């Protein structure tokens, strides 16, 4: 069945905004600035603060939904389709899945290489497809099963490459294996999120803007509250902030105040994630969760197209024309990746 123009537009919007999200997050990670209390310059490594910004971007979709609804009432022809009554708490489980899966990937990224991280994220296609068959009673076409088998083969190759390659003092073999397993575990959780969203969106005919906004609200509130205990949890090597805690939000704000371009990068991250998640849930509603995750993995190709010097290497640790080299004074080993990158 051929895609409509609207479905093609949604797929293109998802690819473009998802790629912008990754590039803006990478841009923020490349900056180096002083922290609070006159601390030495260090890289902007605050993934959970960036995750709060991501949920803020999703939350903004709720405001757009109600503006669209009010405009439709004035014109007596709303573009918002009628929907069945539903409890907003239905979107709490997907939001929790998003937070949990992302947090696990943050930990895993510190234990394995960024190239393996990006490749292993493709496992989400496998689990989304299997869960769709098991819980949504979907039937996958032979070509889709073939794609899943090819993905499995690719994951095996990546895993063997990690086992056979030489490891430095920062990434020991035991850490790499643990990191790879954590990434796979995170993809299972993300796949559950995708299937839950598809089930609720179809059942209640929820507008994509409203669905994204509700998830963003839950994620923004819960993760903002979790920043308080994170400020006191020591993590040693897992942390890139001077205090060595899980997340130092005050240090992040101090760095933003001393380097305004970080705020610009964060703004790009927030705005792009809003459109990315809107188009993502729209694709889920118009097509399927499996199609959404296939499009999501294509972001890697788009990003590589904008980082020509990396080839098939670690695009997160090699600078490109968009980002000066060295990355604003930060050593390549300090560069990281955030949620939905």
GROMACS .gro file of N, CA and C in nm, residues 185-301:
model
  351
  185UNK      N    1   1.906  -0.395   2.676
  185UNK     CA    2   1.799  -0.389   2.774
  185UNK      C    3   1.717  -0.261   2.758
  186UNK      N    4   1.785  -0.152   2.732
  186UNK     CA    5   1.716  -0.024   2.714
  186UNK      C    6   1.626  -0.027   2.592
  187UNK      N    7   1.668  -0.096   2.487
  187UNK     CA    8   1.586  -0.103   2.366
  187UNK      C    9   1.458  -0.183   2.389
  188UNK      N   10   1.465  -0.282   2.477
  188UNK     CA   11   1.343  -0.357   2.513
  188UNK      C   12   1.242  -0.263   2.578
  189UNK      N   13   1.291  -0.178   2.668
  189UNK     CA   14   1.203  -0.084   2.737
  189UNK      C   15   1.146   0.019   2.640
  190UNK      N   16   1.229   0.069   2.550
  190UNK     CA   17   1.182   0.166   2.450
  190UNK      C   18   1.079   0.101   2.358
  191UNK      N   19   1.100  -0.026   2.323
  191UNK     CA   20   1.004  -0.096   2.237
  191UNK      C   21   0.868  -0.109   2.307
  192UNK      N   22   0.871  -0.136   2.438
  192UNK     CA   23   0.746  -0.141   2.515
  192UNK      C   24   0.677  -0.006   2.509
  193UNK      N   25   0.754   0.101   2.520
  193UNK     CA   26   0.697   0.236   2.510
  193UNK      C   27   0.628   0.257   2.376
  194UNK      N   28   0.692   0.217   2.268
  194UNK     CA   29   0.634   0.236   2.136
  194UNK      C   30   0.503   0.159   2.119
  195UNK      N   31   0.501   0.036   2.168
  195UNK     CA   32   0.380  -0.046   2.156
  195UNK      C   33   0.267   0.010   2.241
  196UNK      N   34   0.299   0.056   2.361
  196UNK     CA   35   0.197   0.116   2.448
  196UNK      C   36   0.137   0.240   2.382
  197UNK      N   37   0.222   0.323   2.323
  197UNK     CA   38   0.173   0.444   2.256
  197UNK      C   39   0.080   0.408   2.140
  198UNK      N   40   0.121   0.309   2.062
  198UNK     CA   41   0.037   0.269   1.948
  198UNK      C   42  -0.098   0.218   1.996
  199UNK      N   43  -0.098   0.139   2.102
  199UNK     CA   44  -0.222   0.082   2.154
  199UNK      C   45  -0.317   0.192   2.201
  200UNK      N   46  -0.265   0.291   2.275
  200UNK     CA   47  -0.350   0.396   2.330
  200UNK      C   48  -0.397   0.493   2.222
  201UNK      N   49  -0.307   0.527   2.129
  201UNK     CA   50  -0.343   0.623   2.025
  201UNK      C   51  -0.453   0.567   1.935
  202UNK      N   52  -0.441   0.440   1.899
  202UNK     CA   53  -0.542   0.379   1.814
  202UNK      C   54  -0.675   0.364   1.888
  203UNK      N   55  -0.670   0.317   2.010
  203UNK     CA   56  -0.791   0.285   2.085
  203UNK      C   57  -0.876   0.408   2.113
  204UNK      N   58  -0.812   0.517   2.150
  204UNK     CA   59  -0.887   0.636   2.191
  204UNK      C   60  -0.883   0.749   2.086
  205UNK      N   61  -0.817   0.723   1.973
  205UNK     CA   62  -0.808   0.823   1.867
  205UNK      C   63  -0.754   0.956   1.923
  206UNK      N   64  -0.646   0.947   1.998
  206UNK     CA   65  -0.587   1.065   2.063
  206UNK      C   66  -0.505   1.143   1.961
  207UNK      N   67  -0.520   1.274   1.963
  207UNK     CA   68  -0.442   1.358   1.873
  207UNK      C   69  -0.295   1.347   1.910
  208UNK      N   70  -0.206   1.333   1.811
  208UNK     CA   71  -0.063   1.318   1.840
  208UNK      C   72  -0.006   1.429   1.927
  209UNK      N   73  -0.047   1.554   1.904
  209UNK     CA   74   0.003   1.664   1.986
  209UNK      C   75  -0.035   1.645   2.133
  210UNK      N   76  -0.157   1.599   2.156
  210UNK     CA   77  -0.201   1.578   2.294
  210UNK      C   78  -0.125   1.462   2.358
  211UNK      N   79  -0.103   1.355   2.282
  211UNK     CA   80  -0.032   1.240   2.336
  211UNK      C   81   0.112   1.277   2.374
  212UNK      N   82   0.180   1.349   2.285
  212UNK     CA   83   0.318   1.391   2.314
  212UNK      C   84   0.320   1.485   2.434
  213UNK      N   85   0.224   1.578   2.438
  213UNK     CA   86   0.221   1.675   2.548
  213UNK      C   87   0.199   1.611   2.683
  214UNK      N   88   0.111   1.512   2.690
  214UNK     CA   89   0.084   1.445   2.817
  214UNK      C   90   0.209   1.369   2.864
  215UNK      N   91   0.274   1.297   2.771
  215UNK     CA   92   0.397   1.227   2.808
  215UNK      C   93   0.505   1.326   2.852
  216UNK      N   94   0.513   1.438   2.782
  216UNK     CA   95   0.611   1.540   2.819
  216UNK      C   96   0.586   1.597   2.956
  217UNK      N   97   0.459   1.615   2.991
  217UNK     CA   98   0.425   1.668   3.124
  217UNK      C   99   0.472   1.572   3.233
  218UNK      N  100   0.439   1.444   3.218
  218UNK     CA  101   0.481   1.345   3.317
  218UNK      C  102   0.634   1.339   3.327
  219UNK      N  103   0.699   1.334   3.212
  219UNK     CA  104   0.844   1.324   3.213
  219UNK      C  105   0.910   1.447   3.272
  220UNK      N  106   0.859   1.566   3.237
  220UNK     CA  107   0.918   1.691   3.286
  220UNK      C  108   0.905   1.701   3.438
  221UNK      N  109   0.787   1.673   3.491
  221UNK     CA  110   0.764   1.684   3.635
  221UNK      C  111   0.847   1.582   3.713
  222UNK      N  112   0.840   1.455   3.670
  222UNK     CA  113   0.909   1.349   3.744
  222UNK      C  114   1.060   1.367   3.739
  223UNK      N  115   1.114   1.392   3.619
  223UNK     CA  116   1.259   1.404   3.607
  223UNK      C  117   1.311   1.531   3.674
  224UNK      N  118   1.234   1.639   3.671
  224UNK     CA  119   1.274   1.761   3.742
  224UNK      C  120   1.286   1.735   3.891
  225UNK      N  121   1.192   1.659   3.947
  225UNK     CA  122   1.199   1.624   4.089
  225UNK      C  123   1.317   1.532   4.118
  226UNK      N  124   1.348   1.443   4.024
  226UNK     CA  125   1.459   1.351   4.044
  226UNK      C  126   1.595   1.420   4.038
  227UNK      N  127   1.600   1.540   3.981
  227UNK     CA  128   1.727   1.614   3.978
  227UNK      C  129   1.776   1.646   4.118
  228UNK      N  130   1.683   1.658   4.214
  228UNK     CA  131   1.722   1.689   4.352
  228UNK      C  132   1.804   1.576   4.414
  229UNK      N  133   1.753   1.451   4.417
  229UNK     CA  134   1.838   1.344   4.472
  229UNK      C  135   1.962   1.317   4.387
  230UNK      N  136   1.952   1.337   4.253
  230UNK     CA  137   2.069   1.317   4.168
  230UNK      C  138   2.183   1.410   4.206
  231UNK      N  139   2.151   1.526   4.264
  231UNK     CA  140   2.251   1.624   4.303
  231UNK      C  141   2.341   1.571   4.416
  232UNK      N  142   2.294   1.466   4.487
  232UNK     CA  143   2.368   1.414   4.601
  232UNK      C  144   2.417   1.271   4.581
  233UNK      N  145   2.387   1.209   4.466
  233UNK     CA  146   2.427   1.070   4.442
  233UNK      C  147   2.564   1.065   4.376
  234UNK      N  148   2.668   1.015   4.444
  234UNK     CA  149   2.800   1.007   4.383
  234UNK      C  150   2.806   0.897   4.277
  235UNK      N  151   2.873   0.926   4.167
  235UNK     CA  152   2.884   0.827   4.059
  235UNK      C  153   3.027   0.811   4.009
  236UNK      N  154   3.120   0.885   4.064
  236UNK     CA  155   3.262   0.872   4.027
  236UNK      C  156   3.282   0.890   3.877
  237UNK      N  157   3.327   0.783   3.808
  237UNK     CA  158   3.364   0.794   3.667
  237UNK      C  159   3.245   0.814   3.576
  238UNK      N  160   3.122   0.784   3.623
  238UNK     CA  161   3.005   0.802   3.538
  238UNK      C  162   2.972   0.949   3.519
  239UNK      N  163   3.029   1.035   3.600
  239UNK     CA  164   2.992   1.176   3.597
  239UNK      C  165   3.099   1.259   3.528
  240UNK      N  166   3.055   1.365   3.461
  240UNK     CA  167   3.149   1.457   3.397
  240UNK      C  168   3.153   1.591   3.465
  241UNK      N  169   3.085   1.605   3.580
  241UNK     CA  170   3.083   1.734   3.650
  241UNK      C  171   3.185   1.733   3.763
  242UNK      N  172   3.229   1.851   3.806
  242UNK     CA  173   3.336   1.860   3.908
  242UNK      C  174   3.301   1.792   4.040
  243UNK      N  175   3.175   1.789   4.079
  243UNK     CA  176   3.137   1.731   4.207
  243UNK      C  177   3.128   1.579   4.202
  244UNK      N  178   3.130   1.521   4.084
  244UNK     CA  179   3.126   1.376   4.071
  244UNK      C  180   2.995   1.315   4.113
  245UNK      N  181   2.884   1.387   4.093
  245UNK     CA  182   2.752   1.335   4.128
  245UNK      C  183   2.678   1.296   4.000
  246UNK      N  184   2.564   1.229   4.018
  246UNK     CA  185   2.489   1.179   3.902
  246UNK      C  186   2.448   1.293   3.809
  247UNK      N  187   2.403   1.404   3.865
  247UNK     CA  188   2.368   1.522   3.786
  247UNK      C  189   2.379   1.646   3.873
  248UNK      N  190   2.449   1.746   3.823
  248UNK     CA  191   2.466   1.873   3.894
  248UNK      C  192   2.396   1.981   3.810
  249UNK      N  193   2.266   2.002   3.838
  249UNK     CA  194   2.189   2.097   3.759
  249UNK      C  195   2.238   2.240   3.779
  250UNK      N  196   2.284   2.273   3.900
  250UNK     CA  197   2.334   2.408   3.925
  250UNK      C  198   2.458   2.436   3.841
  251UNK      N  199   2.544   2.338   3.828
  251UNK     CA  200   2.663   2.354   3.745
  251UNK      C  201   2.624   2.376   3.599
  252UNK      N  202   2.518   2.307   3.553
  252UNK     CA  203   2.471   2.323   3.416
  252UNK      C  204   2.424   2.466   3.392
  253UNK      N  205   2.345   2.522   3.486
  253UNK     CA  206   2.295   2.658   3.470
  253UNK      C  207   2.409   2.760   3.474
  254UNK      N  208   2.509   2.735   3.558
  254UNK     CA  209   2.625   2.824   3.563
  254UNK      C  210   2.700   2.824   3.430
  255UNK      N  211   2.717   2.707   3.370
  255UNK     CA  212   2.785   2.697   3.242
  255UNK      C  213   2.706   2.767   3.132
  256UNK      N  214   2.574   2.754   3.136
  256UNK     CA  215   2.490   2.822   3.037
  256UNK      C  216   2.506   2.973   3.051
  257UNK      N  217   2.512   3.024   3.177
  257UNK     CA  218   2.529   3.167   3.199
  257UNK      C  219   2.662   3.220   3.148
  258UNK      N  220   2.765   3.136   3.153
  258UNK     CA  221   2.898   3.180   3.109
  258UNK      C  222   2.920   3.157   2.959
  259UNK      N  223   2.840   3.069   2.898
  259UNK     CA  224   2.852   3.044   2.754
  259UNK      C  225   2.711   3.042   2.694
  260UNK      N  226   2.661   3.158   2.648
  260UNK     CA  227   2.523   3.167   2.597
  260UNK      C  228   2.493   3.074   2.479
  261UNK      N  229   2.596   3.035   2.404
  261UNK     CA  230   2.571   2.947   2.290
  261UNK      C  231   2.519   2.810   2.334
  262UNK      N  232   2.550   2.772   2.459
  262UNK     CA  233   2.494   2.647   2.510
  262UNK      C  234   2.342   2.657   2.516
  263UNK      N  235   2.293   2.775   2.558
  263UNK     CA  236   2.148   2.797   2.564
  263UNK      C  237   2.087   2.786   2.425
  264UNK      N  238   2.158   2.835   2.322
  264UNK     CA  239   2.109   2.824   2.185
  264UNK      C  240   2.101   2.678   2.142
  265UNK      N  241   2.203   2.600   2.179
  265UNK     CA  242   2.202   2.458   2.145
  265UNK      C  243   2.088   2.386   2.216
  266UNK      N  244   2.067   2.420   2.343
  266UNK     CA  245   1.958   2.357   2.418
  266UNK      C  246   1.822   2.396   2.361
  267UNK      N  247   1.810   2.521   2.317
  267UNK     CA  248   1.685   2.565   2.255
  267UNK      C  249   1.658   2.487   2.127
  268UNK      N  250   1.762   2.464   2.048
  268UNK     CA  251   1.746   2.382   1.928
  268UNK      C  252   1.706   2.240   1.962
  269UNK      N  253   1.761   2.189   2.072
  269UNK     CA  254   1.727   2.054   2.117
  269UNK      C  255   1.580   2.046   2.160
  270UNK      N  256   1.535   2.147   2.235
  270UNK     CA  257   1.398   2.148   2.286
  270UNK      C  258   1.297   2.159   2.172
  271UNK      N  259   1.322   2.255   2.080
  271UNK     CA  260   1.226   2.278   1.971
  271UNK      C  261   1.223   2.160   1.874
  272UNK      N  262   1.339   2.104   1.843
  272UNK     CA  263   1.341   1.993   1.748
  272UNK      C  264   1.276   1.867   1.806
  273UNK      N  265   1.293   1.845   1.936
  273UNK     CA  266   1.234   1.725   1.995
  273UNK      C  267   1.083   1.734   1.997
  274UNK      N  268   1.030   1.857   2.007
  274UNK     CA  269   0.884   1.873   2.004
  274UNK      C  270   0.829   1.828   1.870
  275UNK      N  271   0.889   1.875   1.760
  275UNK     CA  272   0.842   1.835   1.627
  275UNK      C  273   0.874   1.688   1.600
  276UNK      N  274   0.987   1.640   1.651
  276UNK     CA  275   1.026   1.501   1.628
  276UNK      C  276   0.927   1.405   1.691
  277UNK      N  277   0.888   1.432   1.815
  277UNK     CA  278   0.795   1.343   1.883
  277UNK      C  279   0.654   1.355   1.826
  278UNK      N  280   0.614   1.475   1.785
  278UNK     CA  281   0.484   1.491   1.719
  278UNK      C  282   0.478   1.407   1.592
  279UNK      N  283   0.582   1.420   1.508
  279UNK     CA  284   0.583   1.343   1.383
  279UNK      C  285   0.596   1.194   1.411
  280UNK      N  286   0.670   1.158   1.520
  280UNK     CA  287   0.687   1.017   1.553
  280UNK      C  288   0.556   0.951   1.592
  281UNK      N  289   0.480   1.014   1.681
  281UNK     CA  290   0.351   0.956   1.721
  281UNK      C  291   0.252   0.962   1.605
  282UNK      N  292   0.264   1.064   1.519
  282UNK     CA  293   0.178   1.071   1.400
  282UNK      C  294   0.206   0.953   1.308
  283UNK      N  295   0.334   0.919   1.291
  283UNK     CA  296   0.370   0.803   1.210
  283UNK      C  297   0.315   0.676   1.273
  284UNK      N  298   0.322   0.667   1.407
  284UNK     CA  299   0.266   0.551   1.476
  284UNK      C  300   0.116   0.538   1.448
  285UNK      N  301   0.048   0.653   1.451
  285UNK     CA  302  -0.097   0.652   1.429
  285UNK      C  303  -0.132   0.623   1.283
  286UNK      N  304  -0.059   0.684   1.190
  286UNK     CA  305  -0.090   0.667   1.048
  286UNK      C  306  -0.040   0.535   0.992
  287UNK      N  307   0.073   0.485   1.045
  287UNK     CA  308   0.133   0.363   0.991
  287UNK      C  309   0.143   0.256   1.099
  288UNK      N  310   0.256   0.254   1.173
  288UNK     CA  311   0.271   0.158   1.280
  288UNK      C  312   0.393   0.194   1.364
  289UNK      N  313   0.403   0.133   1.483
  289UNK     CA  314   0.518   0.156   1.569
  289UNK      C  315   0.645   0.101   1.506
  290UNK      N  316   0.634  -0.011   1.433
  290UNK     CA  317   0.751  -0.068   1.367
  290UNK      C  318   0.806   0.026   1.261
  291UNK      N  319   0.718   0.086   1.181
  291UNK     CA  320   0.762   0.182   1.080
  291UNK      C  321   0.830   0.301   1.145
  292UNK      N  322   0.775   0.345   1.258
  292UNK     CA  323   0.835   0.458   1.329
  292UNK      C  324   0.979   0.426   1.370
  293UNK      N  325   1.003   0.308   1.423
  293UNK     CA  326   1.137   0.275   1.469
  293UNK      C  327   1.234   0.252   1.353
  294UNK      N  328   1.183   0.204   1.239
  294UNK     CA  329   1.270   0.194   1.120
  294UNK      C  330   1.315   0.333   1.076
  295UNK      N  331   1.220   0.428   1.071
  295UNK     CA  332   1.255   0.566   1.036
  295UNK      C  333   1.351   0.626   1.137
  296UNK      N  334   1.333   0.591   1.264
  296UNK     CA  335   1.419   0.647   1.369
  296UNK      C  336   1.564   0.603   1.351
  297UNK      N  337   1.585   0.478   1.310
  297UNK     CA  338   1.721   0.430   1.291
  297UNK      C  339   1.787   0.493   1.169
  298UNK      N  340   1.706   0.543   1.074
  298UNK     CA  341   1.762   0.608   0.956
  298UNK      C  342   1.827   0.741   0.990
  299UNK      N  343   1.802   0.791   1.111
  299UNK     CA  344   1.865   0.917   1.151
  299UNK      C  345   2.017   0.907   1.148
  300UNK      N  346   2.069   0.789   1.176
  300UNK     CA  347   2.213   0.770   1.175
  300UNK      C  348   2.272   0.802   1.038
  301UNK      N  349   2.203   0.759   0.932
  301UNK     CA  350   2.251   0.784   0.796
  301UNK      C  351   2.250   0.934   0.767
   0.00000   0.00000   0.00000
